[in-house]
Short mmCIF file of C-alpha atoms in Angstrom, two decimals:
data_model
loop_
_atom_site.label_atom_id
_atom_site.label_comp_id
_atom_site.label_asym_id
_atom_site.label_seq_id
_atom_site.Cartn_x
_atom_site.Cartn_y
_atom_site.Cartn_z
CA GLY A 602 0.02 -0.04 -0.27
CA ALA A 603 0.81 3.97 -0.11
CA VAL A 604 2.19 3.61 -3.51
CA VAL A 605 2.94 7.32 -4.65
CA SER A 606 3.21 7.51 -8.91
CA GLN A 607 4.64 9.61 -11.09
CA HIS A 608 4.21 10.95 -14.54
CA PRO A 609 6.10 11.52 -16.95
CA SER A 610 9.51 9.93 -15.66
CA ARG A 611 11.81 11.37 -17.34
CA VAL A 612 11.11 14.48 -19.84
CA ILE A 613 12.34 16.63 -22.96
CA CYS A 614 11.52 19.98 -23.33
CA LYS A 615 12.41 23.38 -25.44
CA SER A 616 13.68 26.94 -23.23
CA GLY A 617 10.60 29.03 -23.01
CA THR A 618 7.88 26.19 -23.31
CA SER A 619 5.85 25.03 -20.53
CA VAL A 620 6.00 21.30 -18.44
CA LYS A 621 3.65 19.64 -16.38
CA ILE A 622 4.53 16.89 -13.79
CA GLU A 623 1.32 14.93 -12.39
CA CYS A 624 1.91 13.38 -8.80
CA ARG A 625 -0.67 10.81 -8.12
CA SER A 626 -1.59 8.42 -4.80
CA LEU A 627 -2.70 5.06 -5.98
CA ASP A 628 -4.47 3.29 -3.23
CA PHE A 629 -5.21 6.22 0.17
CA GLN A 630 -6.59 9.78 -0.43
CA ALA A 631 -3.92 12.68 0.33
CA THR A 632 -4.53 15.64 2.17
CA THR A 633 -1.24 16.65 2.22
CA MET A 634 1.25 16.27 -0.70
CA PHE A 635 4.96 17.82 -1.07
CA TRP A 636 6.69 18.84 -4.00
CA TYR A 637 10.98 18.82 -4.01
CA ARG A 638 13.82 19.40 -5.94
CA GLN A 639 16.82 17.33 -5.98
CA PHE A 640 19.81 18.94 -7.88
CA PRO A 641 22.93 16.48 -8.91
CA LYS A 642 24.20 15.02 -5.79
CA LYS A 643 22.67 17.10 -3.71
CA SER A 644 19.50 16.45 -1.00
CA LEU A 645 15.97 17.06 -1.94
CA MET A 646 14.78 21.10 -1.70
CA LEU A 647 11.51 21.53 0.15
CA MET A 648 9.64 23.56 -3.11
CA ALA A 649 6.19 23.60 -1.62
CA THR A 650 3.48 22.00 0.83
CA SER A 651 -0.60 21.37 -1.39
CA ASN A 652 -3.54 20.91 0.27
CA GLU A 653 -6.38 19.36 -1.32
CA GLY A 654 -8.68 22.01 -1.60
CA SER A 655 -6.06 25.24 -1.12
CA LYS A 656 -4.04 26.61 -2.40
CA ALA A 657 -0.48 25.45 -2.21
CA THR A 658 2.33 27.17 0.63
CA TYR A 659 5.91 27.83 -1.16
CA GLU A 660 9.26 27.99 0.86
CA GLN A 661 10.88 31.13 0.25
CA GLY A 662 13.09 32.00 -2.14
CA VAL A 663 10.67 29.34 -4.76
CA GLU A 664 8.67 31.08 -7.72
CA LYS A 665 5.01 31.00 -7.13
CA ASP A 666 4.29 31.80 -10.71
CA LYS A 667 7.20 30.22 -12.54
CA PHE A 668 6.24 26.96 -10.46
CA LEU A 669 2.29 26.58 -10.30
CA ILE A 670 1.30 23.48 -8.16
CA ASN A 671 -2.96 22.23 -8.42
CA HIS A 672 -4.30 19.94 -5.62
CA ALA A 673 -7.39 19.29 -6.76
CA SER A 674 -8.32 16.22 -5.88
CA LEU A 675 -7.20 13.42 -2.70
CA THR A 676 -5.67 11.77 -4.80
CA LEU A 677 -3.72 14.36 -8.12
CA SER A 678 -1.67 17.32 -7.30
CA THR A 679 -0.09 18.67 -10.28
CA LEU A 680 3.32 20.36 -10.48
CA THR A 681 3.74 23.13 -14.37
CA VAL A 682 7.12 24.46 -14.63
CA THR A 683 6.42 27.44 -16.52
CA SER A 684 8.30 29.37 -19.51
CA ALA A 685 10.91 26.67 -18.48
CA HIS A 686 14.53 27.83 -19.00
CA PRO A 687 17.71 25.35 -18.61
CA GLU A 688 18.47 26.49 -15.36
CA ASP A 689 15.28 24.72 -14.24
CA SER A 690 16.34 20.71 -15.36
CA SER A 691 16.61 18.68 -12.44
CA PHE A 692 15.27 15.93 -10.35
CA TYR A 693 11.53 16.93 -9.52
CA ILE A 694 10.23 14.29 -6.32
CA CYS A 695 6.99 14.32 -4.93
CA SER A 696 5.62 12.95 -1.87
CA ALA A 697 2.13 11.96 0.10
CA ARG A 698 1.13 12.28 3.23
CA LEU A 699 -2.06 9.62 3.94
CA ALA A 700 -5.03 11.70 4.76
CA GLY A 701 -5.47 11.38 8.93
CA GLY A 702 -2.12 10.29 8.81
CA LEU A 703 0.79 11.47 11.02
CA PHE A 704 4.40 11.96 9.63
CA GLU A 705 5.42 9.67 6.96
CA GLN A 706 5.16 10.33 3.79
CA PHE A 707 5.70 8.15 0.74
CA PHE A 708 7.69 9.75 -2.81
CA GLY A 709 6.78 9.31 -5.82
CA PRO A 710 9.86 8.27 -8.64
CA GLY A 711 10.41 11.62 -8.95
CA THR A 712 10.37 13.13 -12.47
CA ARG A 713 13.95 14.04 -14.50
CA LEU A 714 13.62 17.27 -16.04
CA THR A 715 15.66 18.03 -18.88
CA VAL A 716 15.66 21.50 -20.78
CA LEU A 717 17.16 22.48 -24.09
CA ALA B 577 14.52 25.62 12.95
CA GLN B 578 15.55 22.10 12.16
CA SER B 579 18.61 21.54 10.78
CA VAL B 580 20.47 18.02 9.73
CA THR B 581 23.69 16.92 8.88
CA GLN B 582 25.11 13.78 7.66
CA LEU B 583 29.39 14.24 8.52
CA ASP B 584 29.72 11.83 5.28
CA SER B 585 29.30 12.25 1.98
CA GLN B 586 30.26 9.19 0.42
CA VAL B 587 31.51 5.97 2.44
CA PRO B 588 32.62 2.74 0.82
CA VAL B 589 33.23 -0.06 2.44
CA PHE B 590 33.75 -4.12 1.76
CA GLU B 591 30.44 -6.50 0.78
CA GLU B 592 30.07 -7.65 4.18
CA ALA B 593 32.11 -6.25 6.25
CA PRO B 594 29.86 -3.55 8.76
CA VAL B 595 28.87 -0.13 8.43
CA GLU B 596 27.20 3.30 10.02
CA LEU B 597 26.02 6.00 8.52
CA ARG B 598 26.30 8.86 10.61
CA CYS B 599 23.55 11.88 10.92
CA ASN B 600 23.57 14.37 13.71
CA TYR B 601 19.87 17.27 13.67
CA SER B 602 19.82 19.98 16.05
CA SER B 603 15.71 20.92 16.86
CA SER B 604 14.19 23.47 19.81
CA VAL B 605 10.96 20.29 19.99
CA SER B 606 10.58 16.69 20.01
CA VAL B 607 11.36 15.69 16.40
CA TYR B 608 10.73 12.34 14.21
CA LEU B 609 13.58 11.29 12.46
CA PHE B 610 13.99 9.68 9.48
CA TRP B 611 16.36 8.08 7.72
CA TYR B 612 15.05 7.14 3.43
CA VAL B 613 17.22 5.25 0.63
CA GLN B 614 17.37 6.26 -2.88
CA TYR B 615 18.40 4.29 -6.07
CA PRO B 616 19.78 5.89 -8.81
CA ASN B 617 17.46 7.41 -10.55
CA GLN B 618 14.75 6.31 -8.82
CA GLY B 619 11.95 8.32 -5.61
CA LEU B 620 12.90 7.87 -1.85
CA GLN B 621 11.25 4.85 0.25
CA LEU B 622 11.56 4.82 3.65
CA LEU B 623 14.54 2.03 5.17
CA LEU B 624 12.95 3.63 9.15
CA LYS B 625 11.60 5.83 11.40
CA TYR B 626 11.88 6.85 15.23
CA LEU B 627 8.35 8.31 16.28
CA SER B 628 8.48 7.59 19.89
CA GLY B 629 9.16 4.37 22.38
CA SER B 630 11.91 2.22 21.37
CA THR B 631 15.66 4.04 20.59
CA LEU B 632 16.53 1.48 18.32
CA VAL B 633 14.21 0.95 14.95
CA GLU B 634 15.32 -1.77 13.30
CA SER B 635 14.58 -2.23 9.16
CA ILE B 636 13.16 -5.77 7.03
CA ASN B 637 16.83 -5.44 5.58
CA GLY B 638 18.96 -5.57 8.43
CA PHE B 639 19.05 -1.55 9.33
CA GLU B 640 19.27 -0.22 12.16
CA ALA B 641 18.90 3.13 14.09
CA GLU B 642 18.94 3.84 17.20
CA PHE B 643 17.38 7.22 18.29
CA ASN B 644 19.97 9.33 21.01
CA LYS B 645 18.83 12.45 22.83
CA SER B 646 21.55 13.18 24.67
CA GLN B 647 23.40 13.21 21.53
CA THR B 648 21.02 14.72 18.97
CA SER B 649 21.89 11.70 16.58
CA PHE B 650 20.21 9.16 15.43
CA HIS B 651 22.76 6.89 13.12
CA LEU B 652 22.14 4.01 10.53
CA ARG B 653 23.74 1.24 10.90
CA LYS B 654 24.75 -2.69 9.19
CA PRO B 655 26.61 -5.07 10.74
CA SER B 656 27.05 -7.47 7.19
CA VAL B 657 26.91 -5.25 3.80
CA HIS B 658 25.48 -6.76 0.36
CA ILE B 659 26.08 -4.65 -3.15
CA SER B 660 22.36 -4.17 -3.34
CA ASP B 661 22.82 -1.90 -0.20
CA THR B 662 24.82 0.30 -2.44
CA ALA B 663 22.51 3.93 -2.67
CA GLU B 664 22.07 6.84 -1.22
CA TYR B 665 20.92 7.52 2.09
CA PHE B 666 18.84 10.66 3.41
CA CYS B 667 18.74 11.02 7.24
CA ALA B 668 15.47 13.79 7.73
CA VAL B 669 13.80 14.81 10.95
CA SER B 670 10.32 16.44 11.17
CA ALA B 671 9.79 18.42 14.11
CA GLY B 672 7.41 20.94 16.03
CA GLN B 673 3.19 21.06 15.98
CA GLY B 674 1.88 19.38 12.55
CA ALA B 675 5.58 18.61 12.33
CA GLN B 676 4.82 18.39 8.44
CA LYS B 677 7.98 19.10 6.70
CA LEU B 678 10.81 16.96 6.07
CA VAL B 679 14.64 18.39 6.53
CA PHE B 680 16.89 16.62 4.30
CA GLY B 681 20.11 15.76 5.54
CA GLN B 682 22.91 16.50 2.52
CA GLY B 683 23.11 12.04 2.05
CA THR B 684 26.26 9.85 2.24
CA ARG B 685 26.66 7.92 -0.85
CA LEU B 686 27.00 4.49 0.61
CA THR B 687 29.17 2.43 -2.07
CA ILE B 688 29.97 -1.92 -1.98
CA ASN B 689 33.30 -3.00 -3.09
CA PRO B 690 33.01 -6.73 -3.69
#
């Protein structure tokens, strides 16, 4: 149980285009989802916390207009990288917390974004 | 604010040797501690966690970690490693009221040599 999927697993796009990444909790309801960014050989950096039905809470330094997050249902959150540039290339990982659950987050497999 | 320090960025060991991956944290409130493992090009998988109770926690694949409040540590150990344990290991802390966010350490790359 507690499986989180991400789609796509890899995406390559041209500079200036927008890319949408989906994060789904497959077998549980997640009131809270988290989006992380991981640079090569670095730790995970929390970008934002997404609560179902409300606006996401972004961490300091993360541009909310560039990284649009939508959490429309208890099983789906999306991250849209708008007007992507090469510096946005990274590994994006989402996680989900069980509705009513405490502390533990279940992580998706990640999405490798490459912006040319 | 909480922080996590993993003192070793890389740890090479021989197969069947014991290993310890170090993790220290700082927090002014009660904490919940986690170890996650990341295999190449994959997301994170929970290895083990400390929420309360016994300070020694174990995983199903032979890893264990001990919460030491006085030393603010949560070191990960395994008495005999396998090639398949080669991965990146992250220590994380969640703290405070609500304890929503996870703060990760820098990660330790464990490399098992035959």
